[in-house]
Coordinates of C-alpha atoms in Angstrom, one line a residue:
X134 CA -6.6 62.8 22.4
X135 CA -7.8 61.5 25.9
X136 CA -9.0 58.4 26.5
X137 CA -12.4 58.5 25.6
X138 CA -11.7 59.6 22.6
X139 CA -8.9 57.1 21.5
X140 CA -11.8 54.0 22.8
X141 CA -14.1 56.2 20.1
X142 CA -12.2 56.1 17.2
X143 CA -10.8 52.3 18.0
X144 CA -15.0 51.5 18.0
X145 CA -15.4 53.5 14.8
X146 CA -12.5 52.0 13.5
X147 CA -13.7 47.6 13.9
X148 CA -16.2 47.5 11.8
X149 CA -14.0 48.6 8.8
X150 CA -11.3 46.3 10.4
X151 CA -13.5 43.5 10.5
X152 CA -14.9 44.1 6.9
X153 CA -11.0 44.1 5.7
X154 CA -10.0 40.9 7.4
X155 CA -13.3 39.2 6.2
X156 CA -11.9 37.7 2.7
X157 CA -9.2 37.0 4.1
X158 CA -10.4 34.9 6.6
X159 CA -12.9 33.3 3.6
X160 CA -10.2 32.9 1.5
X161 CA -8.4 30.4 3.9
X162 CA -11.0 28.0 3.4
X163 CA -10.0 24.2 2.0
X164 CA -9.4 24.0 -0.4
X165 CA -7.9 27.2 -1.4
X166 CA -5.5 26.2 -4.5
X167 CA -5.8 23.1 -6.3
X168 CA -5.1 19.3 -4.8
X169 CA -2.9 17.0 -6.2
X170 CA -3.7 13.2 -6.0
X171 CA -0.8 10.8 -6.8
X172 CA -1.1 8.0 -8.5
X173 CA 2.3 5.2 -7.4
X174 CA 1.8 3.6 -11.0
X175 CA 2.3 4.1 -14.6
X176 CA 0.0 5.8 -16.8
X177 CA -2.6 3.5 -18.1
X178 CA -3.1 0.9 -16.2
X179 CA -6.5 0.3 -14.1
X180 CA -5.3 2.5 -11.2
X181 CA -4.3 5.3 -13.2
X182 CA -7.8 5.4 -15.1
X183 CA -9.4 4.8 -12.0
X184 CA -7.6 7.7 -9.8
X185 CA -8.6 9.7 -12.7
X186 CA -12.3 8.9 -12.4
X187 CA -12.5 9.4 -9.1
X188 CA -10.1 13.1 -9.5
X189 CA -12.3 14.5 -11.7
X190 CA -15.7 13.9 -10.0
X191 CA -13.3 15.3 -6.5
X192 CA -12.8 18.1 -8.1
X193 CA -16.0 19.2 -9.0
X194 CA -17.0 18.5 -5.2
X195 CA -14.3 20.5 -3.6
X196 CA -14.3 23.0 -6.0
X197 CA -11.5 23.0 -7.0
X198 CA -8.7 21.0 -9.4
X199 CA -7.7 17.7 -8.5
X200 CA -4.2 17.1 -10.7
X201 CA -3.2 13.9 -11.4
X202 CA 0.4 13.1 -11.0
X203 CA 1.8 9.9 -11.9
X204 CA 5.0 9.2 -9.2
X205 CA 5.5 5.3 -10.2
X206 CA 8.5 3.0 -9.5
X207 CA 9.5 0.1 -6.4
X208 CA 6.1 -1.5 -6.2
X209 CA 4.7 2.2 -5.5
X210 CA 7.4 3.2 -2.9
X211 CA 8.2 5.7 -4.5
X212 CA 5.1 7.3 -5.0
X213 CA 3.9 6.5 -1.4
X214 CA 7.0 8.0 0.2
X215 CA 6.6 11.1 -1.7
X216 CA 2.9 11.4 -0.3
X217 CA 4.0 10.2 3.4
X218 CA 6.5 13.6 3.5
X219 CA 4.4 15.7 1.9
X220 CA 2.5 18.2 4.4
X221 CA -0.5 17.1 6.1
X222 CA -3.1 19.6 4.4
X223 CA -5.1 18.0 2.1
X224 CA -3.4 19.3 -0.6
X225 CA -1.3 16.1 -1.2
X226 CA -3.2 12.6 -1.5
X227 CA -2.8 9.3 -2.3
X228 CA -4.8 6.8 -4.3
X229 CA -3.6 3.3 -4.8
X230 CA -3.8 -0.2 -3.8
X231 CA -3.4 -3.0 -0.7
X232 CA 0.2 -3.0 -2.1
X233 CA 1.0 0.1 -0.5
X234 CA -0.4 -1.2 3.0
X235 CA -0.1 -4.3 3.7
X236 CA 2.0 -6.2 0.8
X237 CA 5.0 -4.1 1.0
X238 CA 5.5 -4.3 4.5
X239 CA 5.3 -7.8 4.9
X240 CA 8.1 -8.8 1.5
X241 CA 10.6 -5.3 2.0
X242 CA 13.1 -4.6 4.7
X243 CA 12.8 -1.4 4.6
X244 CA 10.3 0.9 3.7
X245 CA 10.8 4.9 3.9
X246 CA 7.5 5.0 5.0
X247 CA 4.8 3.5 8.0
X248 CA 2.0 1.9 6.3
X249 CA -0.2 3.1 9.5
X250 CA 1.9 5.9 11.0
X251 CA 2.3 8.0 7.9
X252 CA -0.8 7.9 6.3
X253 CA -4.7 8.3 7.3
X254 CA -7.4 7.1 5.2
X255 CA -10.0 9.0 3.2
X256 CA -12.0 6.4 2.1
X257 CA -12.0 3.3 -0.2
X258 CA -13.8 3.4 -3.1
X259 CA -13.6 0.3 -5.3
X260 CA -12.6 -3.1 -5.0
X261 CA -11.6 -5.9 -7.6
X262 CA -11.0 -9.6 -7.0
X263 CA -8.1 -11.6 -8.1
X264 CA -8.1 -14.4 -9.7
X265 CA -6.8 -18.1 -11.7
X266 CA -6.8 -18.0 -15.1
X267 CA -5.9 -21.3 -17.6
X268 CA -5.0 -21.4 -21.1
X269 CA -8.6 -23.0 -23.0
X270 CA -6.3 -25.8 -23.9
X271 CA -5.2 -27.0 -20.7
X272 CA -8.0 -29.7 -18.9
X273 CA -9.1 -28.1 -16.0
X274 CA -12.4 -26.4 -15.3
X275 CA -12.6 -25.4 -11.5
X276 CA -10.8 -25.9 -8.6
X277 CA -11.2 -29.6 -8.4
X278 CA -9.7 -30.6 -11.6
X279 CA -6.8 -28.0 -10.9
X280 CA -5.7 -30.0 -7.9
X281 CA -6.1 -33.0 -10.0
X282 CA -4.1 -31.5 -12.6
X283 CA -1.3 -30.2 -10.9
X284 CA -1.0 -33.7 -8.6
X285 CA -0.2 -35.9 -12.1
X286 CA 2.9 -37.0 -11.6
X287 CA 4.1 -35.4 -15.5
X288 CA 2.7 -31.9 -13.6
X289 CA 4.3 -31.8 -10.6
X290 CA 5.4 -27.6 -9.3
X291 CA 3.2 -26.9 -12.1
X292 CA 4.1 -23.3 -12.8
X293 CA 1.9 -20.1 -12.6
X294 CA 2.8 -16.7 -13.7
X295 CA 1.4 -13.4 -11.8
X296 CA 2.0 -9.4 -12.7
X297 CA 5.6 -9.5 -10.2
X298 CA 6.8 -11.1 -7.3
X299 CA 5.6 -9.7 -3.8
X300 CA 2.1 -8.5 -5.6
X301 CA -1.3 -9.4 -5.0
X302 CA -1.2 -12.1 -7.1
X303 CA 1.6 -13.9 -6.0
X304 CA 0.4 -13.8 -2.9
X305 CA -3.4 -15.3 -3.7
X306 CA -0.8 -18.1 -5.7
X307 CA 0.8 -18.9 -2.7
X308 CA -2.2 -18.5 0.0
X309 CA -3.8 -21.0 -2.4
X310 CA -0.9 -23.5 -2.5
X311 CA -0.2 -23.7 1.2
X312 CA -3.9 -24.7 1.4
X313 CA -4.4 -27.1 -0.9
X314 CA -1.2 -28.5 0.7
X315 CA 0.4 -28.5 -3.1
X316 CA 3.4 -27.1 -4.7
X317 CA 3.7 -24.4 -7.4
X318 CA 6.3 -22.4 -8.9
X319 CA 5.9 -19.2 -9.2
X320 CA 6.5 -17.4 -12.7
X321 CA 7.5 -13.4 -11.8
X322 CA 6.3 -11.0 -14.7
X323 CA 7.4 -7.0 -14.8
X324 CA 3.2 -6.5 -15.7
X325 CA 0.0 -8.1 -16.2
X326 CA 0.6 -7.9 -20.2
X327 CA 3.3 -9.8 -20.2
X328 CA 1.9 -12.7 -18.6
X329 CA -1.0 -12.8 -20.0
X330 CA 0.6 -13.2 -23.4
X331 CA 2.1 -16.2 -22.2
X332 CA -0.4 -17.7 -20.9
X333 CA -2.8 -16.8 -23.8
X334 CA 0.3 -18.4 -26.2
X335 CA 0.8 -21.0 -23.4
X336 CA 3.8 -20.8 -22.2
X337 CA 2.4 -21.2 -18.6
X338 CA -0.3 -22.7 -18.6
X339 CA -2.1 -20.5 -16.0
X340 CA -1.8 -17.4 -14.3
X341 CA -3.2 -15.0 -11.1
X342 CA -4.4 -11.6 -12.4
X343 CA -7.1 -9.0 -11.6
X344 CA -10.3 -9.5 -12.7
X345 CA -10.0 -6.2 -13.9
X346 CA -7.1 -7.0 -16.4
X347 CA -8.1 -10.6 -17.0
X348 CA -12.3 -9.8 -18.2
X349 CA -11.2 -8.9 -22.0
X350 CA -9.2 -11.9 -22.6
X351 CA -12.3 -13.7 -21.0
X352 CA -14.9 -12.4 -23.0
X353 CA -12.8 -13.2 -25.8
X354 CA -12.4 -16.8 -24.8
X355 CA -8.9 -16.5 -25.0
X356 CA -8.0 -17.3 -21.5
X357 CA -10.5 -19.4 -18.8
X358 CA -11.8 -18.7 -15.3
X359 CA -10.9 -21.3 -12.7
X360 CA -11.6 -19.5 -9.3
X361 CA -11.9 -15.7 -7.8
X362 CA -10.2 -14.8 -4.6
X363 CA -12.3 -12.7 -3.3
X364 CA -14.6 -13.0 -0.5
X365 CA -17.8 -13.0 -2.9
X366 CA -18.4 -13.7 -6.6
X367 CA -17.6 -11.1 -9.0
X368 CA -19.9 -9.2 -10.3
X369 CA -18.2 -9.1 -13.4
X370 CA -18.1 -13.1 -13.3
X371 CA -21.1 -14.2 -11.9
X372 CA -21.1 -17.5 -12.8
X373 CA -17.6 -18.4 -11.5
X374 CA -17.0 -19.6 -7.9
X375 CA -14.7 -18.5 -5.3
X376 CA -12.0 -20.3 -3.9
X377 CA -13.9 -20.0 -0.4
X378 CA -16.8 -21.7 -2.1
X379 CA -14.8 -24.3 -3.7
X380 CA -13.8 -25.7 -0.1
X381 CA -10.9 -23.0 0.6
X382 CA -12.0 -20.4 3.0
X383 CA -8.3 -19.3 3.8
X384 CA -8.4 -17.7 0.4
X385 CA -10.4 -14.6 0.5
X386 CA -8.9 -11.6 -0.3
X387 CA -9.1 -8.7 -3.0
X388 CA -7.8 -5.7 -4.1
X389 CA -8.8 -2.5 -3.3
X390 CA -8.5 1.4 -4.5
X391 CA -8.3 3.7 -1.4
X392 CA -7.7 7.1 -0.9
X393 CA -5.1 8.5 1.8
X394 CA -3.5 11.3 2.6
X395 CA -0.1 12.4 5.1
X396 CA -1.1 11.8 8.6
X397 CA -2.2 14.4 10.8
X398 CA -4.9 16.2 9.0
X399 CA -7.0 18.9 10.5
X400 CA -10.4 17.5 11.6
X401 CA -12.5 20.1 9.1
X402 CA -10.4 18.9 5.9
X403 CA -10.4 15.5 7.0
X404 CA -14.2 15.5 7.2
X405 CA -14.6 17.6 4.2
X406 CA -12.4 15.5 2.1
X407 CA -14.3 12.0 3.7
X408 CA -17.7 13.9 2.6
X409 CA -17.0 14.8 -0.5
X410 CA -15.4 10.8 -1.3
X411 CA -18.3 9.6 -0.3
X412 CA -20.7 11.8 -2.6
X413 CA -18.3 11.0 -5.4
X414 CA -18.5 7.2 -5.1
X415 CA -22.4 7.7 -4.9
X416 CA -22.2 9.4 -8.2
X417 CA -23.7 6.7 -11.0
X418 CA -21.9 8.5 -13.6
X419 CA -18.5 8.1 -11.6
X420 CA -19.7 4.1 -10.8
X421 CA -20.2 3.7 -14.3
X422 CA -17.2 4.6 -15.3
X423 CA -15.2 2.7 -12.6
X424 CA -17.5 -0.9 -13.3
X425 CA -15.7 -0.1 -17.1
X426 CA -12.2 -0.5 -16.1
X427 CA -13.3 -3.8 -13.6
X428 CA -13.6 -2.2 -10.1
X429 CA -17.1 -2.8 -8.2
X430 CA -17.9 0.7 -6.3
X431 CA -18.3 0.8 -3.0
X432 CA -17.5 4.2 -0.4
X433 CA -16.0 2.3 3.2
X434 CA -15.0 5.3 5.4
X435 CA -11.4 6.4 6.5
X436 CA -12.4 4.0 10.0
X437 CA -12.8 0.9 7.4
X438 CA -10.3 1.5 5.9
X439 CA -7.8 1.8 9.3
X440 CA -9.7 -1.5 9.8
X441 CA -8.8 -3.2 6.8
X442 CA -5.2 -2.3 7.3
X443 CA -4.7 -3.3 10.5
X444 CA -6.4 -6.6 9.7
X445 CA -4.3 -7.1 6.6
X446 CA -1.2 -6.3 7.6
X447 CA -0.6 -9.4 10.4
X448 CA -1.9 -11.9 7.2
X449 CA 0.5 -10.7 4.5
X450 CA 3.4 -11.3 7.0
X451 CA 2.1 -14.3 7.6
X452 CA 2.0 -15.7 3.9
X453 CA 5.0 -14.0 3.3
X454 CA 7.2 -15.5 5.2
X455 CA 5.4 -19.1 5.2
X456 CA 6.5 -18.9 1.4
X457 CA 9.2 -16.9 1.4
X458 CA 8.1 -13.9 -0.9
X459 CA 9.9 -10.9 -1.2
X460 CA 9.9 -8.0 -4.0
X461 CA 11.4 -8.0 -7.5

């Protein structure tokens, strides 16, 4: 065959070498296979139901399954370690909390992971406030007849329990002590169940939970609202302040539910994955569903949320080691 017949049949030949590689090039579209989120906490608490919300409506976006797997244990190191190793293809995400972020860092030694270097955000897509609960029997209403409470010389290091030590709630305890220049001890529970049984049967006589956890014992008037932490009110609690409007501005902070995955995505699957978030979050079926286990839905992208981490981080250090938290 001379040349011009060999350039011929390799013509003749590419369009049913082109057709042939086509699916296969199709086929290596994200995603491909399904994704599994992991959720750093036990089954049914407000993370786990939330990461569930939000996997199911992912799914349906990406088109494919979004498989919940439960990876809890060490404040959600263990979970978060798992992601931080897994490869960066978008088949392997996170959802969880600050804790991951910026309250591990600042009460552990060591972690096996970077809270900035191992992870990039998707997206946040819920937040919930924290905040002081009393037993009904105890006579204190609001912030100003706390601090005249707990400076009775019969109440002095008044105690206040919190969901463990090194959480988000021991740390809105202690930001609030340090500045309303009193002193509190700090009751550690293994769970927000726990404590709240106490302080519902008063054995402490108040407590720092979510708002998530804390609104069924308050519609039931079992517990009492003193103050939320976060930077506005509540819509959940609309009628009670925050500690910034009750004259304590340094006490502003919330929890939030993000979304992350293993650092070093490629751009197209990081701005699939960011689109599809987004849409999700807009959903009102999927908002409805998250305003029923206490979050208030809101899509900040994977920028805000690098943002919010960065900011974070150099405050929960700071509180930290002002009151000398560390983990359980």
């Amino acid at each position: 065959m001379n040349v011009r017949s060999l350039s011929l049949a390799a013509c003749l030949a590419l369009p049913c070498l082109l057709a042939t590689g086509a699916p296969a090039a199709a086929q290596t579209g994200y995603p491909a296979r399904p994704v599994t989120l992991v959720v750093p906490f036990p089954p049914g608490g407000a993370t786990d139901v939330g990461g569930r919300v939000i996997a199911q409506a992912l799914g349906k976006e990406l088109g494919q399954s979004v498989i919940v797997e439960n990876r809890a244990g060490a404040g959600t190191v263990i979970g978060a370690a798992f992601v931080a190793r897994a490869a960066p293809d978008g088949y392997t995400l996170l959802v969880t909390s600050g804790t991951t972020f910026t309250i591990n860092p600042a009460v552990r030694r060591e972690l096996p992971y970077d809270p900035v270097k191992s992870f990039e955000p998707v997206g946040i897509v819920a937040r919930t406030g924290l905040i002081l609960l009393a037993n009904p029997k105890v006579p204190v209403s609001d912030v100003k007849s706390f601090l005249a409470y707990v400076k009775e010389p019969d109440h002095e290091r008044t105690p206040y329990g919190s969901f463990g030590s090194g959480t988000t709630a021991n740390f809105v305890g202690e930001a609030f002590a340090s500045a309303a220049g009193i002193k509190l001890t700090h009751v550690p529970y293994k769970g927000s169940a726990p404590a709240m049984a106490d302080l519902i049967g008063g054995q402490i006589p108040f407590s720092v939970d979510t708002v998530a956890a804390a609104l069924p014992q308050l519609k039931s008037g079992k517990v009492k609202a003193i103050a939320v932490s976060s930077p506005q009110r509540s819509a959940f609690l609309p009628d009670v302040p925050t500690f910034s409007e009750s004259g304590y501005p340094q006490v502003a902070m919330d929890t939030w539910l993000m979304v992350a995955a293993p650092r070093g995505l490629p751009a197209d699957v990081r701005t699939k994955l960011g689109k599809a978030l987004a849409d999700v979050v807009a959903d009102p079926d999927v908002r409805k569903n998250l305003l029923a286990q206490g979050f208030e839905p809101g899509f900040e992208d994977a920028a805000q949320g690098e943002a919010l981490i960065l900011k974070e981080l150099p405050q929960m250090r700071e509180i930290a080691q002002r009151a000398n938290i560390k983990a359980d």
